[in-house]
Tab-separated table of C-alpha atoms in Angstrom:
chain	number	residue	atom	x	y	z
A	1	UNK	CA	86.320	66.021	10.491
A	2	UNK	CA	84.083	64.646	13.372
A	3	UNK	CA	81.468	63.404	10.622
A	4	UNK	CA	84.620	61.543	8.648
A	5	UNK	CA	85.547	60.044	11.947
A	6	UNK	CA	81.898	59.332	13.110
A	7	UNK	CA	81.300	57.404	9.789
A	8	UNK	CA	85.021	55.918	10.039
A	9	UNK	CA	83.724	54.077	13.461
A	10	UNK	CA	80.356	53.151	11.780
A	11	UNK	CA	82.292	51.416	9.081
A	12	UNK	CA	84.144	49.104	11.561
A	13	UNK	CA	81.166	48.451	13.942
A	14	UNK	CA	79.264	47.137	10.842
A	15	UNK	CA	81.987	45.097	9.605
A	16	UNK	CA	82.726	43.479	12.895
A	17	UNK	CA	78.743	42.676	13.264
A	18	UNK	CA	79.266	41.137	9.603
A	19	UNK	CA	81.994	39.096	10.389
A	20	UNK	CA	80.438	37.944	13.804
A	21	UNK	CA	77.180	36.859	11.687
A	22	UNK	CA	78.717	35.099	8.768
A	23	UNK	CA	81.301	32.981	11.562
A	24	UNK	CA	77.287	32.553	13.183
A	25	UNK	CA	76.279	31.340	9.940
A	26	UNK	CA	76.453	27.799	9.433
A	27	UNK	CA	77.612	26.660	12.695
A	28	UNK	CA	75.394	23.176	13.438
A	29	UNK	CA	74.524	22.355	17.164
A	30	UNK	CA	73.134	19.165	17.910
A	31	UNK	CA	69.948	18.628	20.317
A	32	UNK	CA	71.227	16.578	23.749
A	33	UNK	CA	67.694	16.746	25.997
A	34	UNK	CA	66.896	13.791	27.511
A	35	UNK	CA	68.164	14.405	30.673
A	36	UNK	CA	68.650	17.830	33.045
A	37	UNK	CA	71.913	18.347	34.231
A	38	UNK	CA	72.303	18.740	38.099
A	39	UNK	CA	75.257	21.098	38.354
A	40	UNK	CA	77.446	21.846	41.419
A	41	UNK	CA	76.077	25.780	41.178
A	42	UNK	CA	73.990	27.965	39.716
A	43	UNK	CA	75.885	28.544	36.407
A	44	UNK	CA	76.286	26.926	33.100
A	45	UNK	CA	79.898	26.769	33.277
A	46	UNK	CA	79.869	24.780	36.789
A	47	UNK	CA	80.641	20.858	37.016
A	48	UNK	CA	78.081	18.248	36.089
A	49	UNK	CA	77.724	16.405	39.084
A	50	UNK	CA	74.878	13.585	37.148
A	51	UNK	CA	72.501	13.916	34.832
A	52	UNK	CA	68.922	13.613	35.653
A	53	UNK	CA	66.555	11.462	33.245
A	54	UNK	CA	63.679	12.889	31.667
A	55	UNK	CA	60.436	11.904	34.393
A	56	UNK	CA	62.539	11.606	37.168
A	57	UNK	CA	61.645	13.132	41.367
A	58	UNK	CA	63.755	15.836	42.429
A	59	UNK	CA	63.191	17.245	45.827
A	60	UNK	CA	63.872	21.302	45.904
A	61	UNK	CA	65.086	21.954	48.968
A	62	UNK	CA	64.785	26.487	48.944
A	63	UNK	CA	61.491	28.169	47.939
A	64	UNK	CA	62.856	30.832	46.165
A	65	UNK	CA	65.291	30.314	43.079
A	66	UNK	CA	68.717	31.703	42.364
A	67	UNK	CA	68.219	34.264	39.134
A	68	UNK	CA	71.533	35.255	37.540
A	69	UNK	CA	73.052	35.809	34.077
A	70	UNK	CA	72.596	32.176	33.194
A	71	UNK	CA	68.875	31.937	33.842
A	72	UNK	CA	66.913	30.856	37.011
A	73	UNK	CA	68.052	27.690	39.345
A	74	UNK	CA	66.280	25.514	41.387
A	75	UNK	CA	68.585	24.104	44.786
A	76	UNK	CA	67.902	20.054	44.765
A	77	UNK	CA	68.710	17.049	46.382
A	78	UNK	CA	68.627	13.799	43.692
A	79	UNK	CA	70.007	10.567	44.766
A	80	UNK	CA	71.522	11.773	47.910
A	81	UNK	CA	73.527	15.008	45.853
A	82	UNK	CA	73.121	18.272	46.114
A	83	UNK	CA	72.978	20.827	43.384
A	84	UNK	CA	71.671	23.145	41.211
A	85	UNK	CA	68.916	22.445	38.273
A	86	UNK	CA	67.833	25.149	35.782
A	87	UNK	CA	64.160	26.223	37.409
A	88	UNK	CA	62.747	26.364	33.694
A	89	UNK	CA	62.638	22.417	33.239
A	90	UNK	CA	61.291	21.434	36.593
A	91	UNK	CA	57.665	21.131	37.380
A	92	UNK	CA	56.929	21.683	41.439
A	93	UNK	CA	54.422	19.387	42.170
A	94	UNK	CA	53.495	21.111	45.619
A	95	UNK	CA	54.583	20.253	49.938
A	96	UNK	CA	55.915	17.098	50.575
A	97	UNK	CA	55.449	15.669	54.323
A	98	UNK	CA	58.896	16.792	54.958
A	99	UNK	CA	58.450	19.986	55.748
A	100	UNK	CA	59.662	22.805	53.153
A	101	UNK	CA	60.731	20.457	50.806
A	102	UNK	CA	59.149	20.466	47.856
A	103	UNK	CA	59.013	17.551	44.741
A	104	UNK	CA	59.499	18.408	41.247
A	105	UNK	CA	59.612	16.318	38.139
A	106	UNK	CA	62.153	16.637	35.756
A	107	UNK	CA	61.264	17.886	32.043
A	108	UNK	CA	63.484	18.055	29.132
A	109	UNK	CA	62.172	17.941	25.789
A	110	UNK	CA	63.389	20.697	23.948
A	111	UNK	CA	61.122	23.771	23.258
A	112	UNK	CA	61.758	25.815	20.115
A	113	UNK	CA	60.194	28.653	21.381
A	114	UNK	CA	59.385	32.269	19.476
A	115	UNK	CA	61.879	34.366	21.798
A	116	UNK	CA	64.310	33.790	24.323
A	117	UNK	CA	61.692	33.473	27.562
A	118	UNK	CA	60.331	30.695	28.822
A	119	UNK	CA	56.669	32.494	28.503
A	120	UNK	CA	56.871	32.749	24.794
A	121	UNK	CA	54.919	30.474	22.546
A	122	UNK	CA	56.373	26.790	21.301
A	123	UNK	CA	56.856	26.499	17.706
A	124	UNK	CA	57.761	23.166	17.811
A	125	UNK	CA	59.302	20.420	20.021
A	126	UNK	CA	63.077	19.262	18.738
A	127	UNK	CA	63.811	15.387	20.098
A	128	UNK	CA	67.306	14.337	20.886
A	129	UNK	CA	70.152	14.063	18.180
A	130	UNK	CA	68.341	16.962	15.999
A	131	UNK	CA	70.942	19.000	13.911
A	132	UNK	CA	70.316	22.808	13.929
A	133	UNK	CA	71.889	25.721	12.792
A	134	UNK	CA	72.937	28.207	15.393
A	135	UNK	CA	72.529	31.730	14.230
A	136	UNK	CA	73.111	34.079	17.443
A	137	UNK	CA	73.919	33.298	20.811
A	138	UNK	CA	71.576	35.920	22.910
A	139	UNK	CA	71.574	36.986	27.274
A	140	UNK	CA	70.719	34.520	30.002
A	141	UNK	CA	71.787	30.915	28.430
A	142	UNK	CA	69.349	31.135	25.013
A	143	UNK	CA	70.471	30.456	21.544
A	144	UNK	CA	68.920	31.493	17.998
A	145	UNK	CA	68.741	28.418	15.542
A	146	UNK	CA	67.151	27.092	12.578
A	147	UNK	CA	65.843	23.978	12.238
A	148	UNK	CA	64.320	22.875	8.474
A	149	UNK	CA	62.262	25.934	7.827
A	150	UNK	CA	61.821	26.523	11.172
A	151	UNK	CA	63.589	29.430	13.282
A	152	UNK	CA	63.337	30.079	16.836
A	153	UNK	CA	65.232	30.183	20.256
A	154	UNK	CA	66.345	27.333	22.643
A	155	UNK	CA	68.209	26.799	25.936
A	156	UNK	CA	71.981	26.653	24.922
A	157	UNK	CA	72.623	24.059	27.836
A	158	UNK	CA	71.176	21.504	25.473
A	159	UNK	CA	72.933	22.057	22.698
A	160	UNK	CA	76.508	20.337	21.863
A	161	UNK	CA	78.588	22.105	19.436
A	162	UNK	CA	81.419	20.581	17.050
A	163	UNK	CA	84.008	22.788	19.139
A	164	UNK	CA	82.187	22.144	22.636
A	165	UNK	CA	85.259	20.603	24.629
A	166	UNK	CA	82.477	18.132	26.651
A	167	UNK	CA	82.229	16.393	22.810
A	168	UNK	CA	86.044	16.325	21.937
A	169	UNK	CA	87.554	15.139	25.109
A	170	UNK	CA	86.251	11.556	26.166
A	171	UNK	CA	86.504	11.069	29.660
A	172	UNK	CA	89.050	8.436	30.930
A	173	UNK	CA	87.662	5.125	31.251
A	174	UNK	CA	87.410	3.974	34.820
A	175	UNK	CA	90.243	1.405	36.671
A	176	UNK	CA	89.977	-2.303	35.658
A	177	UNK	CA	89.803	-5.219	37.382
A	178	UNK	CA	88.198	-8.598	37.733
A	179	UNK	CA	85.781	-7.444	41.042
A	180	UNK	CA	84.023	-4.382	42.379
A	181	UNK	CA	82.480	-3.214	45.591
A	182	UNK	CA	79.787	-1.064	45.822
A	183	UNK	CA	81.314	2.251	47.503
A	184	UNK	CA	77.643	4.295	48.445
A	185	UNK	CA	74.852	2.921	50.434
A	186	UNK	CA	72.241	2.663	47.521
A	187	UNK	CA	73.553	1.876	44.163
A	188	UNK	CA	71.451	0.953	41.347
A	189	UNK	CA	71.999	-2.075	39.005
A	190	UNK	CA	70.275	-1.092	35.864
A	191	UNK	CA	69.370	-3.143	32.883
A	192	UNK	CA	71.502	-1.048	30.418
A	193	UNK	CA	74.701	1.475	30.987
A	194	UNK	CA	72.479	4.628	31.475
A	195	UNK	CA	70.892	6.630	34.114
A	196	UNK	CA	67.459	6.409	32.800
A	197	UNK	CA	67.084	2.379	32.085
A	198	UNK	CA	64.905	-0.016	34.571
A	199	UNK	CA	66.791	-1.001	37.938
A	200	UNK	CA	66.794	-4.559	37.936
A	201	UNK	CA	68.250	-4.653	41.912
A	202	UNK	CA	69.303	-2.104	44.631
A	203	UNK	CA	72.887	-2.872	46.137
A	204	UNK	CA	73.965	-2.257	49.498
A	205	UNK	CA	77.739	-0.895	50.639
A	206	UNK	CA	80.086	-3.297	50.386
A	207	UNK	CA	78.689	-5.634	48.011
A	208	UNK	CA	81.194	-7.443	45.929
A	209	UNK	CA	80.142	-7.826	41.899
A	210	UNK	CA	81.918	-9.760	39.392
A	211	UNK	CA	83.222	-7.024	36.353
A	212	UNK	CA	82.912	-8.380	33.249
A	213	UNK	CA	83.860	-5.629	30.758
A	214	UNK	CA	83.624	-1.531	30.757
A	215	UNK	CA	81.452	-0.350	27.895
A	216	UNK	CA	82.056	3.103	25.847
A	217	UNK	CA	80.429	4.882	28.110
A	218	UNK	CA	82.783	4.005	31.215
A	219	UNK	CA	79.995	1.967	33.002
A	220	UNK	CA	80.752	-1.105	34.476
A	221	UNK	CA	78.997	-4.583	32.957
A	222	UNK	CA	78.764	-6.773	36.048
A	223	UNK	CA	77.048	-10.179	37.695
A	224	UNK	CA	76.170	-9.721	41.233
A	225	UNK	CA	73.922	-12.970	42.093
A	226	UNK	CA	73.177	-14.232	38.629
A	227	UNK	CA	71.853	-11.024	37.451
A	228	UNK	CA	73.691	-9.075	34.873
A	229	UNK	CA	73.707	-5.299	34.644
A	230	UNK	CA	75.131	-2.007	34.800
A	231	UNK	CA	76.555	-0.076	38.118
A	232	UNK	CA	77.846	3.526	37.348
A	233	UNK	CA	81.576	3.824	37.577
A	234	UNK	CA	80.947	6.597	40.084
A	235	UNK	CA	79.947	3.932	42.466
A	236	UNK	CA	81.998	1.188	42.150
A	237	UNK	CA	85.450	0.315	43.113
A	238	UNK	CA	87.537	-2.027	40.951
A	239	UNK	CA	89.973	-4.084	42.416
A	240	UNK	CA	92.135	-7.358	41.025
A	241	UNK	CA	91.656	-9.933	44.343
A	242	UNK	CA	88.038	-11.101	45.177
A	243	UNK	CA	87.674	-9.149	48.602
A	244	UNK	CA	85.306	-10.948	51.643
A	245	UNK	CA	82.244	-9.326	51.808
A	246	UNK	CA	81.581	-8.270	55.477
A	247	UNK	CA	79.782	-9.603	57.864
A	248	UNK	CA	76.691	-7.581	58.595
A	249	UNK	CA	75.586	-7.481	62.637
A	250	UNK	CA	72.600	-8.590	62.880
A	251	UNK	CA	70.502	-7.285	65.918
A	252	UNK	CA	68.365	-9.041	67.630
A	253	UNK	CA	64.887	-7.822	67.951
A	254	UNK	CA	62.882	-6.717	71.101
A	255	UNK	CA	60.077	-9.490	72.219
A	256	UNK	CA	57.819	-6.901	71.482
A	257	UNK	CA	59.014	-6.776	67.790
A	258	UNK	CA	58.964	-10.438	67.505
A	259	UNK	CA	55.033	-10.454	69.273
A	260	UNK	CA	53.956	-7.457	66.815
A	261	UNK	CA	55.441	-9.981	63.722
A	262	UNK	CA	53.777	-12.933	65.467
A	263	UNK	CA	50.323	-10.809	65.262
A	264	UNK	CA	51.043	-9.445	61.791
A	265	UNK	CA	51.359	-12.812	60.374
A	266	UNK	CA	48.173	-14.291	61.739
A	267	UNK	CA	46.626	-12.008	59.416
A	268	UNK	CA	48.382	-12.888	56.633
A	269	UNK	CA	45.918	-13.739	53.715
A	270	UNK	CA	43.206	-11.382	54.796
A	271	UNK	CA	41.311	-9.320	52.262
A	272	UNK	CA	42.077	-5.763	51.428
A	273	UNK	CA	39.547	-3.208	51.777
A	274	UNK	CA	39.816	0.598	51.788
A	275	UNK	CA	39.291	2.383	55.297
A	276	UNK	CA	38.650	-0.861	56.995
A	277	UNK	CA	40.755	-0.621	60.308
A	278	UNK	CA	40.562	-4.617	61.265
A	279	UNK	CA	40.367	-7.104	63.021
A	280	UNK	CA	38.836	-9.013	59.804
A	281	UNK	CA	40.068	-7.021	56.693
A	282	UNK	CA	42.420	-3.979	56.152
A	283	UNK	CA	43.496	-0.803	54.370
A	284	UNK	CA	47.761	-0.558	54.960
A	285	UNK	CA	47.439	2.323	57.798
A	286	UNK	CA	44.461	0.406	59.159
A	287	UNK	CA	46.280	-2.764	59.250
A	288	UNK	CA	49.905	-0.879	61.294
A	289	UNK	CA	47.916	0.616	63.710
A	290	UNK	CA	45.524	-2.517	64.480
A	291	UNK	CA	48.644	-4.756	65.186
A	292	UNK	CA	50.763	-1.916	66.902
A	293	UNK	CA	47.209	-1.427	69.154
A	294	UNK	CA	47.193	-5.329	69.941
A	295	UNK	CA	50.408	-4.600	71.749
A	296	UNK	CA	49.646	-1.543	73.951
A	297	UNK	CA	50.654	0.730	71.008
A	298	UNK	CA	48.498	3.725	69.282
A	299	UNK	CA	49.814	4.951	65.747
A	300	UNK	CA	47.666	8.019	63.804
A	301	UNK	CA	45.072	6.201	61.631
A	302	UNK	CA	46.843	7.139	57.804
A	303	UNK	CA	50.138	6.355	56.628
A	304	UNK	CA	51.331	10.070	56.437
A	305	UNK	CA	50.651	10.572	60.007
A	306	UNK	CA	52.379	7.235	60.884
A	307	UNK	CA	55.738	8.837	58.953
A	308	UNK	CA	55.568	12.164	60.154
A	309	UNK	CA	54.438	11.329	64.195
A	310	UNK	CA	55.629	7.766	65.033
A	311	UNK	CA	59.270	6.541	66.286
A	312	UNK	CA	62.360	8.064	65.480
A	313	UNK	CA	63.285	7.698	62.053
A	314	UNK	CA	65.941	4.969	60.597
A	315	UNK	CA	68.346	4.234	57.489
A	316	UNK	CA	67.357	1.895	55.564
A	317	UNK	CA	70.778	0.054	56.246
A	318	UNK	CA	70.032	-0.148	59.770
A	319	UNK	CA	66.409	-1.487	59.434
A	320	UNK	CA	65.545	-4.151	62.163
A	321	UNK	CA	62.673	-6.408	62.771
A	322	UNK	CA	59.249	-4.488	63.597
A	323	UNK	CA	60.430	-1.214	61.750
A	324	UNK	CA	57.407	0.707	60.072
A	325	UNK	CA	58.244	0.859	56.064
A	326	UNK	CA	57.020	3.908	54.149
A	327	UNK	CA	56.088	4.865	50.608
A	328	UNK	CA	54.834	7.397	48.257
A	329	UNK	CA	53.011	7.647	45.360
A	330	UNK	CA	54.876	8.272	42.358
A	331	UNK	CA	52.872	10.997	40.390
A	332	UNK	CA	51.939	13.043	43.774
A	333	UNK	CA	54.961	12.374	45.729
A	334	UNK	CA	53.129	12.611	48.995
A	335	UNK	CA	53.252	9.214	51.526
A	336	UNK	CA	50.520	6.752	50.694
A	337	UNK	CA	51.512	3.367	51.676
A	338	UNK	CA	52.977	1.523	54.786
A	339	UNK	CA	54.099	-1.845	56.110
A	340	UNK	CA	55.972	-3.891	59.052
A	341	UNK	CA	59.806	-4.991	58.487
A	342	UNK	CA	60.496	-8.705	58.830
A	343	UNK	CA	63.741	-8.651	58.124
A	344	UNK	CA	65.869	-10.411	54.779
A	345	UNK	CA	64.712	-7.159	53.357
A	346	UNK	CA	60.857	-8.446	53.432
A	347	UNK	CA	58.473	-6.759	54.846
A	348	UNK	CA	54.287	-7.198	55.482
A	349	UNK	CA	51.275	-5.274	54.699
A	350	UNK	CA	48.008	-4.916	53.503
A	351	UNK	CA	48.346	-4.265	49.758
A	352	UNK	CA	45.829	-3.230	47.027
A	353	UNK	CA	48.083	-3.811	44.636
A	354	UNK	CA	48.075	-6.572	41.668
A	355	UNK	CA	51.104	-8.259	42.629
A	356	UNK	CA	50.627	-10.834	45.011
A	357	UNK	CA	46.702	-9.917	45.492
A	358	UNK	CA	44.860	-7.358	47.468
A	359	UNK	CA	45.186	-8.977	50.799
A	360	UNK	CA	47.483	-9.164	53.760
A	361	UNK	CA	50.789	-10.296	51.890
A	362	UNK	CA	54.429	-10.458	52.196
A	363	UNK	CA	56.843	-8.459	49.659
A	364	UNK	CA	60.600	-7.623	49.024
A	365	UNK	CA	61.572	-3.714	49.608
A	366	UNK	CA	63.998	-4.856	46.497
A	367	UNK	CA	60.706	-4.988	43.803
A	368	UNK	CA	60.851	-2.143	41.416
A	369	UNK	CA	57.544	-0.866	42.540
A	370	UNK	CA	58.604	-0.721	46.255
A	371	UNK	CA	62.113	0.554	45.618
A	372	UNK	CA	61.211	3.358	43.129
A	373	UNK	CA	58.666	4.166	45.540
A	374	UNK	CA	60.518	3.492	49.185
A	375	UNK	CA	60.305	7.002	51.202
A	376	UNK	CA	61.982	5.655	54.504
A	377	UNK	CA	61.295	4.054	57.856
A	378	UNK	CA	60.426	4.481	61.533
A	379	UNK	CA	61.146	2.707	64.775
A	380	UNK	CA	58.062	2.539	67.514
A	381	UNK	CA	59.604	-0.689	69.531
């Protein structure tokens, strides 16, 4: 009797596991990894808050991931949000000056990998769009697929099924109207209606665009200026009547600020040259703290030092007239590069880059180079 019974239940456990296979069999994902989805927490099944383009600077803000069910997560700050990014696509890239904060770069081409670990060997690299057949979904967010002749395993975050309810429902488009204005601090006008295309300008809160249509993806097409782009909808309010754009206050600078410009821009013109402190040629750091000294004022001798010891620190919003500028260098992420606010959103410095020469120049914080690479600012006077 027991036997009869035992092989009764092994007849229905093997059926099930039939039926579970064959409903497997067939099923098609498709590859979506060009971007790293920055989630509100550490699970699969939380909200999207953006998605993160392949390449881009993340800043981790806890030293130790959260390890659940749904894999490992990385705590991060990108673009002024906080969330959670899955720990296996980020590469740390070591201290930043800010004190436990560490950089990472964002990483998403797909690995079809021999088992479900992130320490098993590639078998190949699937791009974006790639149709695969999903034969098992396994423990902690991995999925078995084939691909061609090719079988393997692969983060199930990236792939988008035909019954996935993120690919049936489209998202409502955003309000219309004939103007916008800019609802966050920092918004980026990019050259296309994505996340990862080139920012052709940085806009400030409150500043009113022209809409000219809403593409399928729910971004807004605008003209701000005479430049046409594309502001997320996220950041943008739509409204019918042309609204006044505020006035800004405008704060007059110390005499000191206006003497350390005065100095600065006697020097205008002279040649850049690497650890050279002044008075006849400069490095950036050499040429802050040789003006700053002219007036009575000692900054540390390197540009990290400058950020991390000098002034209290300001938004860029708020920037005034003798403000120190800081940036960083995009592969390391650490501070390598400083310069004097003018105002108008210019500032000075001695730069060693092409653009403009490798001298004592004036530039616009709103150039791709120095936005991208813009860390923040100090005030000494």
């Amino acid at each position: 009797m027991r036997k009869s019974f035992t092989r009764q239940v092994l007849s229905v456990m093997l059926v099930t596991l039939m039926l579970t296979l064959t409903a497997l069999a067939g099923t098609t994902g498709t590859i979506e990894a060009d971007s790293l989805r920055l989630r509100k927490k550490p699970s699969l099944k939380s909200r999207v808050i953006d998605l993160v383009p392949n390449g881009e600077t993340v800043l981790v803000t806890g030293r130790t991931p959260t390890v659940n069910k749904d894999g490992s997560w990385h705590k991060v700050t990108y673009k002024n949000k906080n969330g959670y990014m899955s720990a296996d696509y980020l590469s740390l890239s070591g201290e930043s000056s800010e004190g436990g904060i560490i950089q990472a770069n964002v990483r998403t081409r797909l690995n079809l990998r021999t088992k479900p670990s992130t320490d098993a060997s590639i078998v190949t690299v699937l791009p974006k769009g790639k149709s695969v057949e999903v034969v098992n979904e396994k423990k902690g967010g991995w999925s078995e697929v084939k691909s061609s002749k090719l079988s393997g395993y692969v983060k199930s975050e990236f792939l988008v099924l035909p019954n996935d309810s993120s690919n049936t429902q489209k998202k409502p488009l955003p309000a219309t109207g004939k103007y916008g204005i800019v609802s966050a601090s920092r918004v980026n006008l990019r050259a296309k209606a994505s996340t990862g295309s080139r920012i052709l300008e940085v806009l400030s809160i409150n500043t009113v665009v022209d809409i000219e249509k809403i593409t399928e993806k729910g971004w807004y097409s605008v003209s701000v200026n005479g430049t046409d782009g594309f502001i997320h909808p996220d950041y943008l309010t739509a409204t019918d009547e042309k609204p006044k754009a505020p006035e800004k206050k405008r704060e007059k600078a110390s005499a000191t600020a206006e003497a350390i410009i005065e100095t600065a821009s006697k020097k205008l013109g002279a040649p850049y040259v690497y650890g050279s402190g002044g008075p006849n040629s400069f490095d950036c750091s050499g040429f802050t703290s040789w003006v700053f000294r002219q007036h009575g004022i000692s900054l540390p001798r390197n540009s990290g030092s400058q950020y991390r010891l000098s002034g209290k620190s300001v938004k860029k919003p708020d920037l005034k007239t003798g403000d120190l500028v800081f940036f960083k260098n995009t592969s390391k992420g650490v501070i390598n590069h400083v310069g004097i606010y003018l105002g108008g959103n210019k500032f000075i410095h001695a730069g060693s880059g092409s653009n403009g020469g490798r001298k004592v120049k004036i530039s616009s914080l709103s150039e791709g180079s120095y936005t991208a690479r813009y860390v923040g600012a100090k005030r000494v006077v």
